[in-house]
PDB file of C-alpha atoms in Angstrom:
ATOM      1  CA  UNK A 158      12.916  20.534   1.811  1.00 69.00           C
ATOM      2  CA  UNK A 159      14.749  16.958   2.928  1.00 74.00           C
ATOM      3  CA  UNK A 160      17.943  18.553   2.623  1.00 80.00           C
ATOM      4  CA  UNK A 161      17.073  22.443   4.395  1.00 75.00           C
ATOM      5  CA  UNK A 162      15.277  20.758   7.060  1.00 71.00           C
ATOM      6  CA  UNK A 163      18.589  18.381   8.107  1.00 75.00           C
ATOM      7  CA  UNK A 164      20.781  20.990   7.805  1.00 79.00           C
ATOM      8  CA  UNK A 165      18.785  23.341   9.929  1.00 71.00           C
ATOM      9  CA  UNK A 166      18.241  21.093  12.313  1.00 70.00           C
ATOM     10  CA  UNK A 167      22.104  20.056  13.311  1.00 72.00           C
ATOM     11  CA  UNK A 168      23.246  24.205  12.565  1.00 73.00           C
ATOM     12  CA  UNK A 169      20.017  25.235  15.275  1.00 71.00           C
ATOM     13  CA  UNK A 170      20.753  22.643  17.861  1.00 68.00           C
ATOM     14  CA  UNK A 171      24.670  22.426  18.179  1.00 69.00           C
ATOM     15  CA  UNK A 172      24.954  26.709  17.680  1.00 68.00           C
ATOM     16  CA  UNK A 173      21.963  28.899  18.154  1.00 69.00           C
ATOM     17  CA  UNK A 174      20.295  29.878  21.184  1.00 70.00           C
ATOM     18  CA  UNK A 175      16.635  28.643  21.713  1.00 66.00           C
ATOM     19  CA  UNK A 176      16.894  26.338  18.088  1.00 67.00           C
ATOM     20  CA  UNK A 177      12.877  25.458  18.744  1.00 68.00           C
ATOM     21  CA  UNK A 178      11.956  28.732  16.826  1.00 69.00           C
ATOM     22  CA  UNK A 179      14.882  28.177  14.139  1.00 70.00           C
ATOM     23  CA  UNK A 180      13.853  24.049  13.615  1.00 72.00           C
ATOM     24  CA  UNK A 181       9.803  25.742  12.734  1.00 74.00           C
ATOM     25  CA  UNK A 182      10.764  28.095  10.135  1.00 74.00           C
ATOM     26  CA  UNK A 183      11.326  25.703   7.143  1.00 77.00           C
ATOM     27  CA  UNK A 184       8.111  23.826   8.444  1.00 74.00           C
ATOM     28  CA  UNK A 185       6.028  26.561   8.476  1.00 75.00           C
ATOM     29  CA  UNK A 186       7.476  27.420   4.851  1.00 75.00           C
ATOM     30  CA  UNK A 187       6.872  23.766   3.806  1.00 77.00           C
ATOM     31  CA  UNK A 188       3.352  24.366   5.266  1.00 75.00           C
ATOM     32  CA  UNK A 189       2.349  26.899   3.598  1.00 74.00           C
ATOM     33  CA  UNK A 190       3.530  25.605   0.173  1.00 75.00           C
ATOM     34  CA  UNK A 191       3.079  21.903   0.479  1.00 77.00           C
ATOM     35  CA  UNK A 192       0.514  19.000   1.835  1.00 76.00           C
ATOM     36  CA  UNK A 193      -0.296  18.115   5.198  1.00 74.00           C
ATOM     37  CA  UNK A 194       1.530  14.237   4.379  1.00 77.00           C
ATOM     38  CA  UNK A 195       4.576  16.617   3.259  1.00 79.00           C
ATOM     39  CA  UNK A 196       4.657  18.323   6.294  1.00 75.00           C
ATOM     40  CA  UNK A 197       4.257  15.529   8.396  1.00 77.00           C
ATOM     41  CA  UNK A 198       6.836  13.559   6.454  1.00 78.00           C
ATOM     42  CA  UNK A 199       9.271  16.700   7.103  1.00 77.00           C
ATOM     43  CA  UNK A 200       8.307  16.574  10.959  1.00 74.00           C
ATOM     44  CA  UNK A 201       9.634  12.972  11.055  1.00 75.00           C
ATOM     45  CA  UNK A 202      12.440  13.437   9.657  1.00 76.00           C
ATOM     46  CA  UNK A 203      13.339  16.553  11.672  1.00 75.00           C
ATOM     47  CA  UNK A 204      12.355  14.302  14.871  1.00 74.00           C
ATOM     48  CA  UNK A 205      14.384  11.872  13.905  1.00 75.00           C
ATOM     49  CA  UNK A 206      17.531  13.768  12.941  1.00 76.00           C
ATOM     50  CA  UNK A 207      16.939  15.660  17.015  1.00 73.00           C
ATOM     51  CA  UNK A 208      17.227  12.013  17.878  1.00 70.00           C
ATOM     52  CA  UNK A 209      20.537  11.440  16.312  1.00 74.00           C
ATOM     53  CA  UNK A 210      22.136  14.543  17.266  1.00 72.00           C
ATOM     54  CA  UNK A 211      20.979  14.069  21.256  1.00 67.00           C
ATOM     55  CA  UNK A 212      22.228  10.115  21.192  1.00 68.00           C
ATOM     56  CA  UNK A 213      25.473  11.053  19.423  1.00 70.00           C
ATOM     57  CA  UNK A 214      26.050  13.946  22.041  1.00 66.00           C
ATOM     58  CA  UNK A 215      26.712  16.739  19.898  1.00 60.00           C
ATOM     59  CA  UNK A 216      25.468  18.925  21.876  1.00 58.00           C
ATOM     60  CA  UNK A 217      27.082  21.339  24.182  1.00 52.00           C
ATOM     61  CA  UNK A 218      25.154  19.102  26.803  1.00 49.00           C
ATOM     62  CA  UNK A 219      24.139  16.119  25.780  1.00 44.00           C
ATOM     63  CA  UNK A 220      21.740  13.899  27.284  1.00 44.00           C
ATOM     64  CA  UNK A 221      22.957  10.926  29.944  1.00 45.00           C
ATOM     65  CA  UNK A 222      21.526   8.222  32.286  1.00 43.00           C
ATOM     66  CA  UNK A 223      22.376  10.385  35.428  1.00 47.00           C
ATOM     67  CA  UNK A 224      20.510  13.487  34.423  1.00 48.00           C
ATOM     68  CA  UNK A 225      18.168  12.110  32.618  1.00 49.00           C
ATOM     69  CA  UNK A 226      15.957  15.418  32.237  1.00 49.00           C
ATOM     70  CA  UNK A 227      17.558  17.269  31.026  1.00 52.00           C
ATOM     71  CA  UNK A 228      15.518  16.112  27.774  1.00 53.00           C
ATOM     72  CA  UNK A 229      13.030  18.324  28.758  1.00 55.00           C
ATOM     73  CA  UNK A 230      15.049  21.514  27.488  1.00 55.00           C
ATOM     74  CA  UNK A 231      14.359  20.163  24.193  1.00 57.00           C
ATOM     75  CA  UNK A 232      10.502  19.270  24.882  1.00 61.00           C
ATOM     76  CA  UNK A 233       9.331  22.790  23.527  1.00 61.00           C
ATOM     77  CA  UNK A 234      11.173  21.353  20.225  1.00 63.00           C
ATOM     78  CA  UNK A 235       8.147  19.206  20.173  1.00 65.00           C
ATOM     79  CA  UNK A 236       5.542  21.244  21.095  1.00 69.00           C
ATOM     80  CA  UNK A 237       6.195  23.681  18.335  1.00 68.00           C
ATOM     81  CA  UNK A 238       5.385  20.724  15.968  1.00 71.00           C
ATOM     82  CA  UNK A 239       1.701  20.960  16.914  1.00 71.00           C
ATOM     83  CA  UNK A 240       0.830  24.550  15.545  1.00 75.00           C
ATOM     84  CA  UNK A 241       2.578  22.907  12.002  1.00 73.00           C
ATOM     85  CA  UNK A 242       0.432  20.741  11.857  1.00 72.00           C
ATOM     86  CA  UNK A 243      -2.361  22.796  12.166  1.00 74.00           C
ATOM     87  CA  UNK A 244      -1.031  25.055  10.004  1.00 74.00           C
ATOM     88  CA  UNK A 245      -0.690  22.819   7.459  1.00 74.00           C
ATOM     89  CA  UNK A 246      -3.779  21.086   7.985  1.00 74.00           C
ATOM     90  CA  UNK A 247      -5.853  24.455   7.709  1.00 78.00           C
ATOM     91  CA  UNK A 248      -3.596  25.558   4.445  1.00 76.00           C
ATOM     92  CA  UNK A 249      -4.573  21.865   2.725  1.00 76.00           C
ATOM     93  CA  UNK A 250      -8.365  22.372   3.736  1.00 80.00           C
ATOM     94  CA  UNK A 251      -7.867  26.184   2.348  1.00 81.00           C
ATOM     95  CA  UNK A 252      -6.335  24.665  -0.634  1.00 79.00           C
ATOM     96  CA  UNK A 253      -8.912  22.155  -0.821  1.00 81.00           C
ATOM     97  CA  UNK A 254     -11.693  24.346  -1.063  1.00 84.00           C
ATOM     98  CA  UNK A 255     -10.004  27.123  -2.891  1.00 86.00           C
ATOM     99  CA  UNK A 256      -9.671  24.318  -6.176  1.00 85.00           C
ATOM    100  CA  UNK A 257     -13.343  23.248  -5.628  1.00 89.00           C
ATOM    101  CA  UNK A 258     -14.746  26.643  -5.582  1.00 90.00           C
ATOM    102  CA  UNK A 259     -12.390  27.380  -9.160  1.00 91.00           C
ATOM    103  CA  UNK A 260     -14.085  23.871  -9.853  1.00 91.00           C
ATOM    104  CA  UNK A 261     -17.381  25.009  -9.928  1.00 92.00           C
ATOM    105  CA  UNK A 262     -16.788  28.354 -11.240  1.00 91.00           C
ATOM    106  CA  UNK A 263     -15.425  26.705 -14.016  1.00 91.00           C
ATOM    107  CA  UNK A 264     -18.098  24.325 -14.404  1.00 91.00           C
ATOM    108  CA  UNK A 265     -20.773  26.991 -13.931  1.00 90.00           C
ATOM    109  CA  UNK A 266     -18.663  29.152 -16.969  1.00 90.00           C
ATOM    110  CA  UNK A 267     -19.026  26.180 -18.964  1.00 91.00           C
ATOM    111  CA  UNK A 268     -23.078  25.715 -18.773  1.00 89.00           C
ATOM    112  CA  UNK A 269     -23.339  29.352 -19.043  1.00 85.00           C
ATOM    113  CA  UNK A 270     -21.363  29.345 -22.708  1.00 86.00           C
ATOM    114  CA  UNK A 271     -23.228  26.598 -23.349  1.00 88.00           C
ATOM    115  CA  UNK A 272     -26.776  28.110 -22.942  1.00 86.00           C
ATOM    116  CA  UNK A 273     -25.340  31.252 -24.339  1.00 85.00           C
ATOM    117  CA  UNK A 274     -24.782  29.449 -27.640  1.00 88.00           C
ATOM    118  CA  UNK A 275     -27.881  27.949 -27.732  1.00 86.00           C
ATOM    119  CA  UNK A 276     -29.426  30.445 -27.186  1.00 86.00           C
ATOM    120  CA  UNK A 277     -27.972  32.564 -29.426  1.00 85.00           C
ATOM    121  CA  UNK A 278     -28.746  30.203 -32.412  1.00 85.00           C
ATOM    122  CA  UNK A 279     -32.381  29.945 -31.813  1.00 82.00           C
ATOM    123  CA  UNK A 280     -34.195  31.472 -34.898  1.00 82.00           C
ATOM    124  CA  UNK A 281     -36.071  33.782 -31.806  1.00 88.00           C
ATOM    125  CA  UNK A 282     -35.370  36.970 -30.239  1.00 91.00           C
ATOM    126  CA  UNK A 283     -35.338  36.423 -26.466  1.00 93.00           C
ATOM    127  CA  UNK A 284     -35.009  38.811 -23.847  1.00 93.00           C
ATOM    128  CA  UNK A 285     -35.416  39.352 -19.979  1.00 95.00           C
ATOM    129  CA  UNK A 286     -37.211  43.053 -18.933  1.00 95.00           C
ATOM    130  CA  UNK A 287     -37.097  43.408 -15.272  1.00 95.00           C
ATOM    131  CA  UNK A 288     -40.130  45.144 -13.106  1.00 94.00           C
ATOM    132  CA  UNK A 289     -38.864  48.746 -14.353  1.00 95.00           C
ATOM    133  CA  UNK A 290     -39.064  47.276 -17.879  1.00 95.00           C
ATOM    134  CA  UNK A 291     -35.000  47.775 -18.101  1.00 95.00           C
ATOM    135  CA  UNK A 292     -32.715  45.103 -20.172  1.00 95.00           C
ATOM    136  CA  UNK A 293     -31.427  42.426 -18.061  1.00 94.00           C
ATOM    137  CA  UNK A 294     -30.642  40.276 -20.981  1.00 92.00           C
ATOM    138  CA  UNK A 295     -31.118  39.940 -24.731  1.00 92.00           C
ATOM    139  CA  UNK A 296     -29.407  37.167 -27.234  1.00 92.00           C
ATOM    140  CA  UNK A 297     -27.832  37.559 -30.197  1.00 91.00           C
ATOM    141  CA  UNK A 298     -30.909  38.096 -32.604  1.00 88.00           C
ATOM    142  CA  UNK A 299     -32.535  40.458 -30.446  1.00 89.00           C
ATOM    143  CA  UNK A 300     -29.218  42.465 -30.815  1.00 89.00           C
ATOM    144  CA  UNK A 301     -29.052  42.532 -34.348  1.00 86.00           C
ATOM    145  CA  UNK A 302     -32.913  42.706 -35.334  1.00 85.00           C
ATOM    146  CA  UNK A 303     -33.246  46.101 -33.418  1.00 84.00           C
ATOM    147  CA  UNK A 304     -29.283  46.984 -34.361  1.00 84.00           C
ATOM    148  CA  UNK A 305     -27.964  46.987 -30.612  1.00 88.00           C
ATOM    149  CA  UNK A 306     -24.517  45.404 -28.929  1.00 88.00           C
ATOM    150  CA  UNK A 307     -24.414  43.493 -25.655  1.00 85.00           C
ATOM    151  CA  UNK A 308     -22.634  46.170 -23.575  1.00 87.00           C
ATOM    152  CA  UNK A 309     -25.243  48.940 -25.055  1.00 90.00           C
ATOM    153  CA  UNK A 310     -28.998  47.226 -24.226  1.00 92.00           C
ATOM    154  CA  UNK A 311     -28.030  46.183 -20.759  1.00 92.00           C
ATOM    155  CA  UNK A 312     -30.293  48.599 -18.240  1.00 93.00           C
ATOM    156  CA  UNK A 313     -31.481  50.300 -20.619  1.00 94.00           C
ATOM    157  CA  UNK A 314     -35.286  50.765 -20.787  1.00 95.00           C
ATOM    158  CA  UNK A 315     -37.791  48.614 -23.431  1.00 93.00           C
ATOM    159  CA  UNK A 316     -39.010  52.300 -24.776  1.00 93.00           C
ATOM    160  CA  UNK A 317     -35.413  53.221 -26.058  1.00 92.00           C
ATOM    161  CA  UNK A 318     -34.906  49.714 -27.651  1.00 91.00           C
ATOM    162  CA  UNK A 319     -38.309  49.184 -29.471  1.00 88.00           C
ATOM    163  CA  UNK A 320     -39.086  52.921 -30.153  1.00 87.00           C
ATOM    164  CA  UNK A 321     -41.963  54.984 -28.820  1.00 90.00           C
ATOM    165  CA  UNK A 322     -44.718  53.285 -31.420  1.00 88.00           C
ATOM    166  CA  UNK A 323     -44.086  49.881 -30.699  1.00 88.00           C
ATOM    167  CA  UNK A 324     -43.303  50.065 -26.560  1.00 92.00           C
ATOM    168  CA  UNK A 325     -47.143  51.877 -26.529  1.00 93.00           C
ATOM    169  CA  UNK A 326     -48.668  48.736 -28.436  1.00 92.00           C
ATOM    170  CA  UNK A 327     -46.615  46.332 -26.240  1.00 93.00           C
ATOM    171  CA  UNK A 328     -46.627  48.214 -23.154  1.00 94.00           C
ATOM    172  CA  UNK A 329     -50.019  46.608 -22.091  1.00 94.00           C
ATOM    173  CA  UNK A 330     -49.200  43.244 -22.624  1.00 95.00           C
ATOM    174  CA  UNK A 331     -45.951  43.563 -20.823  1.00 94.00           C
ATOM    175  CA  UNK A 332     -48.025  45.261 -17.728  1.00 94.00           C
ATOM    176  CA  UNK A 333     -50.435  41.987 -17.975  1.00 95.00           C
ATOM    177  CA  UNK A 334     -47.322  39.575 -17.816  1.00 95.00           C
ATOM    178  CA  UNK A 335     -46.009  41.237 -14.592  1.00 94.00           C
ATOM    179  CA  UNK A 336     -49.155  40.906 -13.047  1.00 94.00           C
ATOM    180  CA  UNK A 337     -48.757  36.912 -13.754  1.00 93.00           C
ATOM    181  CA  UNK A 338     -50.688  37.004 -17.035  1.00 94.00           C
ATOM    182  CA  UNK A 339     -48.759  35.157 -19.517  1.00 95.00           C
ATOM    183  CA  UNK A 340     -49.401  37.122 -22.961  1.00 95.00           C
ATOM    184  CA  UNK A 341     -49.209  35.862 -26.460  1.00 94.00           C
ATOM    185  CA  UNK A 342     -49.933  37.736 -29.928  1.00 93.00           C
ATOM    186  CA  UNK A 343     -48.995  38.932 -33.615  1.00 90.00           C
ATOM    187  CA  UNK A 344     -47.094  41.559 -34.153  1.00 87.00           C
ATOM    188  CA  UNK A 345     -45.829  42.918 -37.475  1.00 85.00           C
ATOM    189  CA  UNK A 346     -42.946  44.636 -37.305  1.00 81.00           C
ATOM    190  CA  UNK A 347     -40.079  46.714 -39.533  1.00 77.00           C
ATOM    191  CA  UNK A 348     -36.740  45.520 -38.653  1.00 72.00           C
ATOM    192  CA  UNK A 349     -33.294  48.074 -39.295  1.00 68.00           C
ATOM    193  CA  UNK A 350     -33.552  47.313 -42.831  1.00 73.00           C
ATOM    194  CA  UNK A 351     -36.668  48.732 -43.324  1.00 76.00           C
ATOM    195  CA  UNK A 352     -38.544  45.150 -44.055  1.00 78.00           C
ATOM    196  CA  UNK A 353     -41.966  43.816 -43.010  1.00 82.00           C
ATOM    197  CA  UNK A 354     -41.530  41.600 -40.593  1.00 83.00           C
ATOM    198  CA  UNK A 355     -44.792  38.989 -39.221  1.00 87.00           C
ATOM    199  CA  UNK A 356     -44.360  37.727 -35.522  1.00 89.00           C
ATOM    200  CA  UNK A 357     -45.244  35.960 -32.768  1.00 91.00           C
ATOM    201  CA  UNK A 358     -44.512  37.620 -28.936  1.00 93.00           C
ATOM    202  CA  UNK A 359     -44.570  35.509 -26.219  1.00 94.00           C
ATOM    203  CA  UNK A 360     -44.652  37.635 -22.723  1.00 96.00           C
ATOM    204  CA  UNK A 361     -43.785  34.636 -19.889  1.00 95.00           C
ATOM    205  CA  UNK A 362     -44.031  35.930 -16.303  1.00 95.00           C
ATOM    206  CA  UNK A 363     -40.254  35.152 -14.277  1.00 94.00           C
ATOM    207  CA  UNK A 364     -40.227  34.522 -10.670  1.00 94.00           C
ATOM    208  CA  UNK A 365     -37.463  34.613  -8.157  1.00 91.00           C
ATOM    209  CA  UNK A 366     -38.480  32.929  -4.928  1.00 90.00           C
ATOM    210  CA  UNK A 367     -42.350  33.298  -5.431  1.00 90.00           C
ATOM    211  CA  UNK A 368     -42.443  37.195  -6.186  1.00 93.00           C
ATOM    212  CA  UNK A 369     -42.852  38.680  -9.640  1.00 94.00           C
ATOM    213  CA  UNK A 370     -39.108  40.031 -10.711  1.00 94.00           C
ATOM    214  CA  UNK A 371     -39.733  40.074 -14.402  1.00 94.00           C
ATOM    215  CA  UNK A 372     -40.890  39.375 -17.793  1.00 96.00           C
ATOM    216  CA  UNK A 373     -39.187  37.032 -20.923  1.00 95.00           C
ATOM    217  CA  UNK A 374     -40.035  38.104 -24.049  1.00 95.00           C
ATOM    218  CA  UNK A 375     -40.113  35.474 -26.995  1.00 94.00           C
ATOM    219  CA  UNK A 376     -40.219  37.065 -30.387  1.00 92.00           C
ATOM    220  CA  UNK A 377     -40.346  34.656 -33.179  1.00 90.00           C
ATOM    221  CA  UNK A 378     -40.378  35.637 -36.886  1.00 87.00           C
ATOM    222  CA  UNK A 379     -43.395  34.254 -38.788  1.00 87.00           C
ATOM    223  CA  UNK A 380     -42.845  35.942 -42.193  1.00 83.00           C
ATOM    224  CA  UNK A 381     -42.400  32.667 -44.006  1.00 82.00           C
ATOM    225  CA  UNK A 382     -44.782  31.248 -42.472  1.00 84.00           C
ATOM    226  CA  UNK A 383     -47.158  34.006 -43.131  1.00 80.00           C
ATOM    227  CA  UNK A 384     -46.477  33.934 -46.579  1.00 83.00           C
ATOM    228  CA  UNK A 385     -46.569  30.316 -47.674  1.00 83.00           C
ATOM    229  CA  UNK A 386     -50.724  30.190 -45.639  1.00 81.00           C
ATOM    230  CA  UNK A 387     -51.332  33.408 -48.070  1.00 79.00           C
ATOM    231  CA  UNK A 388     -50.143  31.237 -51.061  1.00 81.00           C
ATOM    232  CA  UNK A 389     -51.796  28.374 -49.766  1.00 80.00           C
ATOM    233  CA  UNK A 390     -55.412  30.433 -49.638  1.00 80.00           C
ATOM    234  CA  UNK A 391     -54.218  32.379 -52.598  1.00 78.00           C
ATOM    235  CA  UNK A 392     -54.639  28.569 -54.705  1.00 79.00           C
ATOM    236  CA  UNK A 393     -57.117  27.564 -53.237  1.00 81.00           C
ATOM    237  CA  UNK A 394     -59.346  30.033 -54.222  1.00 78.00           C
ATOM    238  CA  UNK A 395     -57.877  30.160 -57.432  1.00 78.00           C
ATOM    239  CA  UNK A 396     -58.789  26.324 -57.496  1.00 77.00           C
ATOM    240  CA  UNK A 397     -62.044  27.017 -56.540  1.00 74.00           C
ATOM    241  CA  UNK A 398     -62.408  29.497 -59.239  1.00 76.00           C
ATOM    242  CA  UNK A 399     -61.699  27.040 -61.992  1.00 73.00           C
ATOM    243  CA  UNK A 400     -63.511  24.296 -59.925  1.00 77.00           C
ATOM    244  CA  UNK A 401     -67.189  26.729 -60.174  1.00 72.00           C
ATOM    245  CA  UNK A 402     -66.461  28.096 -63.829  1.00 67.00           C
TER     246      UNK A 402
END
């Protein structure tokens, strides 16, 4: 830019008519590209090198003690260095919020992988029904317990992901959670595998600025759980059995 702005500087003044719009071109390129200190820099130096040419009187008329205004033919030079500026100053503030916004976008990308992975990895199926009881979001166990992908459960409705059996035995509690009544109970359940599965649903009521706008539904799998109380009683009373005999 050093080097285009000298030489258009000297070739505008000494041989084209009205050089002011010639001597703003490469500033407005360096504007629109570069920094506002760049661009100032750049006006400096194309100030300076005006300076040089007027005092060394290369020009066709150059500037002398008796006519001593006739600097002001070169005064809209000058003023055409104010709109740079600007320009460059708004392009830099552009700029400047342009990378923050990518910034926080990024940052935003970031805690949204992270939750997604956490998420994912909880031994829970969790999902988000909306007021219509459509899919606004489901993690990766509650895609492959009931054998559905991501791009497939979105917006669809609770009915066609559970099956008609199960939606009429959770469709109550659902109703209760969007009315603000937080639901919990067992549920046993036969997974795409065809296996007996013991849980626990959690229906939590979600709020977006104090109205109702959905429900989460916590699903966790109890089978183990199940089983090793049923052992537990099972010696017990086996225990007991000996213990009276």
């Amino acid at each position: 830019y050093v080097a285009i702005v000298c030489l258009n500087t000297y070739f505008a003044l000494r041989y084209l008519p009205f050089p002011f719009i010639y001597l703003v071109i490469p500033l407005i390129l360096a504007a629109v590209e570069t920094d506002t200190k760049t661009v100032a820099f750049l006006i400096f130096l194309e100030s300076l090198v005006i300076g040089v040419i007027i005092h060394m009187g290369f020009l066709k008329q150059a500037m002398s003690s008796e006519n001593g205004l006739i600097f002001l033919n070169y005064l809209p030079i000058l003023v055409t260095f104010v709109p740079v500026l600007v320009l460059s100053a708004s392009m830099n503030f552009f700029r400047s919020q342009d990378r923050q916004k990518r910034e926080i976008e990024l940052a935003l990308q970031r805690k949204h992988n992270d939750i997604q992975m956490i998420i994912d990895n909880m031994r829970a199926l969790i999902g988000f029904w909306d007021l219509d009881l459509k899919n606004r979001f489901a993690n990766r166990m509650y895609l492959d317990y009931f054998g559905w992908k991501s791009e497939d459960i979105l917006g669809r409705h609770v009915r066609e992901i559970v099956g008609d059996s199960l939606y009429a035995q959770n469709l109550p509690f659902m109703e209760k959670a969007l009315r603000g009544e937080n639901q919990m109970f067992e549920r046993t359940l036969i997974d795409t595998h065809g296996q007996k599965r013991e849980t626990l649903t959690s229906y939590v009521t979600s709020y977006r600025h104090g109205d109702i706008d959905g429900v989460y539904a916590f699903v966790t799998d109890i089978t183990e759980i199940k089983k090793a109380r049923r052992a537990e009683s099972a010696a017990q009373e086996r225990l007991q059995s000996v213990i009276d005999s």
